[in-house]
XYZ file of C-alpha atoms in Angstrom:
592
model
C 163.711 190.744 116.911
C 166.371 191.708 114.320
C 169.833 193.185 114.721
C 170.373 196.659 116.228
C 170.299 199.358 113.604
C 170.259 203.111 113.382
C 166.506 202.827 113.725
C 166.650 201.110 117.134
C 169.489 202.763 119.126
C 167.568 202.201 122.339
C 167.956 198.446 122.019
C 171.702 198.814 121.445
C 172.077 201.081 124.477
C 170.064 198.676 126.625
C 172.350 195.822 125.660
C 175.386 197.904 126.506
C 173.912 198.671 129.898
C 173.267 194.970 130.495
C 176.880 194.224 129.601
C 178.036 196.939 132.008
C 175.863 195.485 134.787
C 177.295 192.035 134.075
C 180.832 193.435 134.334
C 179.892 195.057 137.633
C 178.601 191.744 138.966
C 181.844 190.035 137.958
C 183.806 192.701 139.851
C 181.609 192.240 142.901
C 182.006 188.476 142.813
C 185.725 188.533 142.137
C 186.428 191.147 144.802
C 184.377 189.280 147.386
C 186.104 185.961 146.656
C 189.506 187.631 147.016
C 188.475 189.282 150.287
C 187.012 186.175 151.895
C 189.906 183.945 150.791
C 192.383 186.380 152.352
C 190.422 186.994 155.547
C 189.814 183.310 156.231
C 193.368 182.315 155.336
C 192.097 180.111 152.537
C 189.557 178.501 154.849
C 191.823 178.008 157.865
C 190.152 180.730 159.962
C 186.574 180.453 161.203
C 184.741 183.790 161.336
C 181.540 184.093 163.336
C 179.224 187.024 164.061
C 178.034 187.388 167.649
C 176.546 189.816 170.172
C 178.078 191.153 173.371
C 175.904 192.613 176.150
C 177.193 195.459 178.311
C 176.385 196.026 181.978
C 173.636 198.497 181.075
C 172.047 196.079 178.611
C 173.364 197.477 175.332
C 173.886 194.869 172.640
C 177.164 195.234 170.747
C 177.763 193.524 167.411
C 181.051 191.635 167.280
C 183.059 189.284 165.092
C 185.224 186.411 166.337
C 188.165 185.123 164.276
C 189.262 181.631 165.364
C 192.248 179.913 163.715
C 192.111 176.263 162.737
C 192.910 173.783 165.496
C 191.863 175.984 168.410
C 189.634 174.228 170.951
C 188.734 174.089 174.624
C 191.469 171.476 175.088
C 193.987 173.571 173.185
C 193.043 177.238 173.786
C 194.868 180.073 172.057
C 195.963 183.544 173.149
C 193.460 186.243 172.208
C 193.297 189.932 171.338
C 190.403 192.372 171.556
C 190.408 194.932 168.747
C 188.336 198.097 169.086
C 187.918 200.779 166.419
C 187.858 204.542 166.877
C 185.249 207.267 166.606
C 183.053 207.004 163.454
C 184.505 203.571 162.688
C 183.091 200.050 162.895
C 184.501 196.617 163.613
C 185.584 196.057 160.014
C 188.057 198.905 160.529
C 190.197 196.554 162.616
C 189.997 193.611 160.216
C 193.586 194.130 159.055
C 194.854 193.413 162.565
C 192.377 190.574 163.083
C 193.349 188.870 159.820
C 197.053 188.887 160.631
C 196.513 187.761 164.225
C 194.262 184.858 163.255
C 196.778 183.832 160.605
C 199.369 183.574 163.403
C 197.218 181.454 165.712
C 195.478 184.101 167.834
C 191.764 184.398 168.495
C 190.729 187.946 167.543
C 187.552 189.717 168.626
C 186.412 192.901 166.878
C 183.405 194.882 168.056
C 181.211 197.836 167.103
C 181.405 200.417 169.878
C 178.097 201.610 171.387
C 176.298 203.886 168.929
C 178.468 202.694 166.039
C 177.829 200.201 163.263
C 175.193 197.658 164.272
C 175.533 198.210 168.037
C 172.922 199.836 170.231
C 173.234 203.542 171.044
C 174.134 205.770 172.740
C 177.783 206.236 171.838
C 180.438 206.627 174.572
C 178.540 204.471 177.092
C 179.784 201.545 179.200
C 183.456 202.366 178.863
C 183.130 202.671 175.078
C 182.295 198.951 175.098
C 185.773 197.942 176.247
C 185.037 196.147 179.546
C 182.224 194.056 178.061
C 184.411 193.066 175.089
C 187.228 191.931 177.388
C 184.782 189.968 179.554
C 183.310 188.263 176.509
C 186.735 187.376 175.135
C 187.749 185.837 178.462
C 184.564 183.755 178.462
C 185.365 181.996 175.167
C 186.349 178.387 175.800
C 188.861 178.535 172.946
C 190.770 181.379 174.639
C 193.646 181.041 177.068
C 192.496 183.593 179.631
C 196.031 184.015 180.942
C 197.195 185.341 177.587
C 194.913 188.150 176.440
C 195.960 191.455 174.907
C 193.938 194.500 173.885
C 194.480 196.894 171.003
C 192.428 199.995 170.280
C 192.636 202.659 167.603
C 191.946 206.259 168.706
C 188.786 206.128 170.857
C 189.204 202.356 170.827
C 192.281 202.971 172.941
C 190.026 204.668 175.495
C 187.849 201.542 175.484
C 190.879 199.340 176.059
C 192.066 201.516 178.962
C 188.579 201.416 180.498
C 188.659 197.620 180.289
C 192.130 197.533 181.821
C 190.977 199.707 184.706
C 187.891 197.583 185.370
C 189.711 194.255 184.987
C 193.322 194.877 186.045
C 194.095 191.158 186.139
C 192.129 190.260 183.027
C 194.765 191.003 180.389
C 198.517 190.918 179.845
C 199.226 193.803 177.480
C 197.693 196.708 175.612
C 198.435 198.598 172.385
C 197.272 202.197 171.976
C 197.116 202.824 168.210
C 196.871 206.533 167.439
C 195.507 207.012 170.942
C 196.394 208.360 174.373
C 195.318 208.301 178.017
C 193.638 210.810 180.285
C 195.638 213.570 181.897
C 192.966 215.735 183.489
C 192.467 217.768 180.327
C 190.335 217.140 177.251
C 190.232 213.398 177.912
C 189.580 213.561 181.635
C 187.099 210.656 181.461
C 189.803 208.352 180.091
C 191.883 206.414 182.653
C 195.341 207.881 183.192
C 198.514 205.872 182.607
C 201.598 205.637 184.790
C 204.652 203.394 185.153
C 202.570 200.378 186.219
C 199.167 200.979 184.614
C 198.219 199.650 182.183
C 200.189 196.429 182.002
C 202.798 196.162 179.242
C 201.769 199.108 177.091
C 202.783 199.939 173.534
C 202.100 203.365 172.050
C 201.891 203.285 168.257
C 201.516 206.892 167.187
C 202.288 208.313 163.762
C 204.604 211.312 163.268
C 201.832 212.672 160.996
C 198.843 212.092 163.283
C 196.412 215.028 163.223
C 195.325 214.470 166.849
C 198.746 215.168 168.329
C 197.837 218.578 169.851
C 194.721 217.219 171.544
C 196.166 213.878 172.648
C 199.748 214.778 173.520
C 199.890 218.587 173.733
C 202.423 218.569 170.899
C 201.844 220.596 167.711
C 204.360 218.416 165.841
C 203.271 214.757 166.090
C 206.808 213.478 165.654
C 207.804 215.231 168.885
C 205.540 213.355 171.313
C 208.484 211.218 172.426
C 210.160 214.394 173.645
C 207.235 215.378 175.871
C 206.659 214.678 179.538
C 203.337 212.887 179.059
C 204.799 209.893 177.249
C 208.002 209.771 179.296
C 206.170 209.881 182.645
C 204.297 206.660 181.885
C 207.501 205.054 180.608
C 209.362 205.798 183.813
C 212.133 207.675 182.078
C 213.278 211.143 181.153
C 212.459 212.430 177.670
C 213.149 211.745 174.922
C 211.714 208.231 174.651
C 213.700 206.207 172.134
C 211.428 204.788 169.394
C 211.546 200.989 169.265
C 213.230 200.581 172.655
C 211.586 198.508 175.393
C 211.405 200.116 178.826
C 210.515 198.169 181.969
C 209.927 194.437 182.147
C 207.338 192.191 180.511
C 207.291 189.688 183.356
C 206.232 192.226 185.996
C 203.888 194.090 183.605
C 205.838 197.335 183.392
C 207.135 196.968 179.833
C 206.690 200.027 177.593
C 207.511 200.822 173.989
C 206.834 203.599 171.494
C 206.856 203.337 167.700
C 206.027 205.835 164.952
C 204.682 204.296 161.713
C 204.665 206.762 158.782
C 200.956 207.302 158.126
C 198.098 209.565 159.240
C 195.463 209.003 161.910
C 192.917 207.353 159.622
C 195.620 205.312 157.913
C 196.800 203.416 160.991
C 194.619 200.402 160.267
C 195.724 200.456 156.616
C 199.448 200.618 157.309
C 201.573 197.482 157.101
C 204.057 199.144 159.444
C 201.426 199.928 162.083
C 200.040 196.403 161.829
C 203.538 194.892 162.093
C 204.463 196.979 165.149
C 201.190 196.100 166.867
C 201.635 192.386 166.183
C 205.238 192.430 167.354
C 204.231 193.772 170.756
C 201.429 191.238 171.083
C 203.779 188.397 170.111
C 206.362 189.640 172.623
C 203.895 189.914 175.506
C 201.443 187.009 175.063
C 202.947 184.859 172.318
C 205.136 181.785 172.642
C 208.547 183.046 173.838
C 210.462 180.386 171.912
C 208.548 181.180 168.719
C 208.858 184.972 168.780
C 210.002 186.516 165.535
C 209.929 189.952 163.970
C 206.737 190.677 162.019
C 207.675 192.141 158.649
C 205.519 194.504 156.644
C 206.132 192.331 153.581
C 204.910 189.176 155.289
C 201.320 190.365 155.610
C 198.320 189.520 153.461
C 195.404 191.564 154.856
C 195.716 194.243 152.168
C 194.527 191.753 149.547
C 191.208 191.737 151.384
C 191.160 195.540 151.206
C 191.843 195.348 147.477
C 188.974 192.881 147.161
C 186.658 195.217 149.075
C 187.594 198.102 146.759
C 187.017 195.965 143.656
C 183.616 194.921 144.987
C 182.769 198.561 145.740
C 183.678 199.609 142.199
C 181.548 196.813 140.814
C 178.676 197.844 143.048
C 178.797 201.388 141.696
C 178.752 200.057 138.135
C 175.700 197.913 138.911
C 173.852 200.775 140.638
C 174.570 203.215 137.809
C 173.749 200.715 135.075
C 170.550 199.564 136.763
C 169.339 203.139 137.191
C 170.045 203.992 133.557
C 168.426 200.766 132.325
C 165.349 201.279 134.488
C 165.065 204.874 133.279
C 165.226 203.702 129.660
C 162.673 200.952 130.210
C 160.268 203.285 131.995
C 160.613 206.266 129.650
C 161.305 204.483 126.375
C 164.444 204.748 124.219
C 163.486 208.102 122.766
C 163.847 209.904 126.069
C 167.569 210.539 126.411
C 167.706 214.325 126.323
C 168.049 216.751 129.174
C 165.092 218.128 131.042
C 167.135 221.098 132.157
C 166.982 224.221 130.002
C 170.307 225.459 128.695
C 172.266 222.269 129.368
C 174.872 222.919 126.704
C 175.373 226.637 127.391
C 178.233 225.881 129.793
C 179.900 228.198 132.279
C 182.919 230.470 131.906
C 186.307 229.211 133.031
C 186.603 231.794 135.831
C 183.220 230.658 137.140
C 184.245 226.978 136.989
C 187.435 227.811 138.868
C 185.454 229.685 141.492
C 183.022 226.818 141.896
C 185.903 224.331 142.329
C 187.274 226.409 145.189
C 183.923 226.811 146.929
C 183.711 223.380 148.666
C 187.127 223.952 150.224
C 186.155 227.411 151.464
C 182.952 226.172 153.076
C 183.945 222.797 154.544
C 185.348 224.059 157.854
C 182.784 226.773 158.737
C 179.640 225.041 157.448
C 180.550 221.637 158.851
C 181.290 223.186 162.240
C 178.005 225.111 162.171
C 176.106 221.923 161.402
C 177.628 219.950 164.250
C 177.358 222.750 166.803
C 174.212 224.695 165.938
C 171.826 221.941 164.838
C 170.513 220.357 168.045
C 170.833 216.647 168.752
C 167.377 215.266 169.482
C 165.646 211.924 169.210
C 164.777 212.881 165.643
C 167.950 214.675 164.590
C 170.180 212.147 166.323
C 173.452 212.113 164.338
C 175.435 215.252 165.091
C 178.230 214.576 162.577
C 175.647 213.999 159.855
C 174.373 217.526 160.545
C 177.790 218.828 159.571
C 177.731 217.068 156.210
C 174.149 218.133 155.508
C 174.758 221.813 156.290
C 177.971 221.794 154.248
C 176.289 220.132 151.259
C 173.175 222.298 151.258
C 175.082 225.507 151.969
C 177.675 224.896 149.268
C 175.074 224.015 146.635
C 173.042 227.105 147.552
C 176.093 229.368 147.334
C 177.115 227.811 144.014
C 173.625 228.358 142.606
C 173.702 231.959 143.795
C 177.044 232.591 142.124
C 175.857 231.104 138.850
C 172.669 233.126 138.998
C 174.639 236.294 139.709
C 177.182 235.861 136.928
C 175.398 233.810 134.292
C 171.707 233.633 135.092
C 169.853 230.414 134.504
C 169.174 229.369 138.097
C 165.664 230.621 138.570
C 162.200 229.268 139.148
C 161.874 228.062 135.574
C 165.132 226.117 135.658
C 164.298 224.616 139.030
C 160.894 223.548 137.771
C 162.726 221.945 134.843
C 164.153 219.387 137.249
C 160.638 218.154 138.008
C 158.605 218.865 134.851
C 155.638 216.818 136.100
C 154.775 214.228 138.702
C 154.851 211.377 136.204
C 158.414 212.109 135.049
C 159.520 212.650 138.645
C 157.972 209.346 139.663
C 159.797 207.456 136.926
C 163.079 209.144 137.839
C 162.591 208.180 141.477
C 161.709 204.607 140.547
C 164.876 204.378 138.445
C 167.048 205.694 141.278
C 165.452 203.352 143.806
C 166.059 200.422 141.434
C 169.767 201.265 141.276
C 170.099 201.727 145.036
C 168.131 198.544 145.711
C 170.351 196.532 143.353
C 173.395 197.749 145.267
C 171.789 196.987 148.620
C 171.058 193.417 147.568
C 174.696 192.945 146.545
C 175.969 194.430 149.806
C 173.640 192.167 151.778
C 174.888 189.087 149.943
C 178.540 190.113 150.348
C 178.063 190.700 154.078
C 176.836 187.111 154.408
C 180.247 185.920 153.240
C 183.036 185.974 155.870
C 185.277 188.917 155.102
C 183.028 190.325 152.385
C 182.570 194.091 152.304
C 182.137 197.089 149.990
C 184.578 199.814 150.998
C 187.642 201.759 149.977
C 189.089 203.701 152.912
C 186.601 206.517 153.640
C 183.770 205.364 151.346
C 181.839 202.187 151.975
C 178.447 200.527 152.206
C 177.126 198.059 154.755
C 173.688 196.727 155.560
C 171.663 198.999 157.826
C 170.083 197.818 161.079
C 166.572 199.044 161.865
C 167.713 202.134 163.758
C 169.900 203.316 160.892
C 167.012 202.871 158.468
C 165.251 205.398 160.684
C 168.328 207.625 160.359
C 168.133 207.298 156.590
C 164.495 208.403 156.565
C 165.353 211.434 158.712
C 168.283 212.658 156.614
C 167.515 211.474 153.083
C 165.502 214.532 152.013
C 168.074 217.273 152.762
C 170.933 215.137 151.445
C 169.026 214.365 148.240
C 168.093 217.998 147.700
C 171.782 218.837 147.785
C 172.587 215.875 145.516
C 170.019 216.935 142.906
C 171.543 220.412 142.984
C 175.000 218.887 142.490
C 173.831 216.725 139.590
C 172.058 219.652 137.938
C 175.103 221.875 138.291
C 177.404 219.229 136.839
C 174.945 218.650 133.991
C 175.055 222.297 133.033
C 178.774 222.791 133.616
C 179.857 219.729 131.645
C 177.211 219.778 128.926
C 176.606 216.635 126.885
C 179.627 216.715 124.570
C 182.788 214.662 124.922
C 183.450 211.168 126.254
C 182.316 209.842 129.626
C 185.901 209.438 130.961
C 186.646 213.058 130.076
C 183.417 214.201 131.705
C 184.271 212.232 134.846
C 187.737 213.756 135.001
C 186.431 217.272 134.503
C 183.654 216.726 137.028
C 186.072 215.451 139.670
C 188.382 218.392 139.076
C 185.437 220.752 139.452
C 184.063 219.271 142.678
C 187.186 217.960 144.406
C 190.054 219.955 142.907
C 189.817 222.768 145.425
C 189.498 220.307 148.312
C 192.640 218.475 147.207
C 194.579 221.743 147.079
C 193.207 222.657 150.503
C 194.299 219.272 151.887
C 197.741 219.744 150.357
C 198.076 223.072 152.153
C 197.229 221.301 155.409
C 199.285 218.144 154.991
C 202.463 219.148 153.179
C 203.780 221.070 156.231
C 202.743 218.108 158.398
C 204.644 215.646 156.208
C 207.673 217.947 156.207
C 207.771 217.751 159.999
C 206.382 221.188 160.875
C 202.907 220.147 162.001
C 199.678 221.458 160.512
C 199.294 225.198 159.800
C 196.508 225.372 162.400
C 197.218 222.378 164.658
C 193.935 222.504 166.575
C 191.992 222.018 163.325
C 193.508 218.606 162.697
C 190.224 216.756 163.342
C 188.509 218.922 160.714
C 191.248 218.015 158.256
C 190.328 214.368 158.807
C 186.704 215.284 158.138
C 187.791 216.963 154.905
C 189.440 213.744 153.746
C 186.192 211.853 154.342
C 184.129 214.594 152.709
C 186.399 214.584 149.656
C 186.053 210.830 149.266
C 182.272 210.942 149.530
C 182.046 213.927 147.170
C 184.257 212.148 144.631
C 181.980 209.100 144.710
C 178.910 211.332 144.417
C 180.452 213.105 141.427
C 181.162 209.843 139.608
C 177.587 208.634 140.129
C 176.039 211.964 139.151
C 178.123 212.463 136.003
C 177.730 208.857 134.821
C 173.964 208.753 135.269
C 173.655 212.252 133.770
C 175.354 210.994 130.618
C 173.447 207.715 130.454
C 169.994 209.196 131.038
C 170.398 212.763 129.780
C 168.754 214.072 132.945
C 170.061 215.323 136.301
C 166.946 214.191 138.151
C 167.514 210.407 138.280
C 171.242 210.984 138.780
C 170.629 213.390 141.643
C 168.120 211.064 143.272
C 170.441 208.056 143.057
C 173.349 210.138 144.351
C 171.234 211.360 147.256
C 170.202 207.820 148.214
C 173.761 206.500 148.095
C 175.329 209.430 149.944
C 172.665 209.209 152.644
C 173.445 205.511 152.981
C 177.172 206.156 153.393
C 176.742 208.950 155.931
C 174.049 207.494 158.185
C 175.701 204.090 158.058
C 178.863 205.408 159.715
C 177.617 208.350 161.772
C 177.822 207.743 165.543
C 174.506 207.970 167.396
C 174.975 209.766 170.728
C 171.328 209.518 171.841
C 168.662 206.817 171.895
C 166.073 207.884 169.273
C 163.446 205.432 170.530
């Protein structure tokens, strides 16, 4: 075969790609081992997947964490843990890990229309009553010592369960949540001095949902409002950390304010500690009660493992796509198929393009969720927002470039797909990369505690219904992704190192969004609330959109550089972004 020389650069590049793929596999394996070791407490916690059936027949996917030594003869106290809107049961794994490590049985569940559970969303008390009933039925659970904890909409589920089974639990924790008061959340049970039993409210002073949930524009002021005080049986202000009422008669109340944002509650050691303290106080062993410290937790090592595995998965997907492209096209094909790749764009134009995603995120996302109808075919309303934002922003960017610099015309668009044969090989390369990642995710999901995610970006296996979702939305998402990859290819050219290209690409796509988020959140963190308080939920969407766009940029730029073409990079980016979005988007209707 001979050693690599200047005459066979393709062989050298292929070997480098194989090394990169091997490194990615090591990251995946190492991250997964770290995550599963942490989640299972080094093997002391048994984790089992199960299914819960609601009264209407919906099947909800759930996970049960059982600590070592628990049995029917020696049952343990238990806690139901329910995620919020757009989440899934893994969202609550931080709480479950710490509870199981302290001897509690923990049950996490995908709400209806979320994760692997049957749609539609919002049905059967958000899945709360069925989850409580299932938890009580476990022979390893002491049914006299059960607590419930729910984040955001998961709090609604917990309240619904408390209303339906008033004697079926001992305490409840509302994490970044609220109760009904006849207003926006009129379908949520209302709280008072005796309902629900032994309630803790864990609500951040930087939570974006404060205006909607508590009628307070400054989240840190909810303890000064009548809504919280009325259920605590006191006059405002409610003193953070104080216990009102009595645990024995079920009227105990407390309020705490961990320093994080709404989507950070399940990734906050303070929020986890405050939740566990209330559970220990209300259903734990009285003679063994002790303060739960933020420093005494271990769940975040699992999160670090998940992030490492995710990074490794991206490396494998990118490397596999580039290697497949090289094998299919031959080593000589490493140049761009887009005319004018190295012409670049002016700095004012690049600055304008970096601002564009921030200018369009609120209006285009809102248009997508409101104007595009929800039908059996178009069945994920939040996905419509992302699709309209992505397509609209790419179209506007192309129009601006055409207006100021030319180059985006029929000829340049045809350059993306020079012929069916080249397009077919590009698609095959992208599918190879996505498939490699899917195999790794599938294997990791078979391991207790294994996952590929880092806060707002993550991959999980797709049940049959979400494969249907992927088929529905993959074309518009991929069209936008190919446009993104092509634009980055032209803007960045082919000169300079890959790290520099990645940094420049991220600044171009996400720089404006980060500035926009700073404008929203700096006043919030300073204690003034958000500039437009009612748009807090859209600010949360912007955080998610920024994370997904950053991941898309990394994939697009890396594959652009490795293949010399925006077509395989755009196709791979489209497949991965579709996977992320449809995998987490709630399904409010039953498609079939």
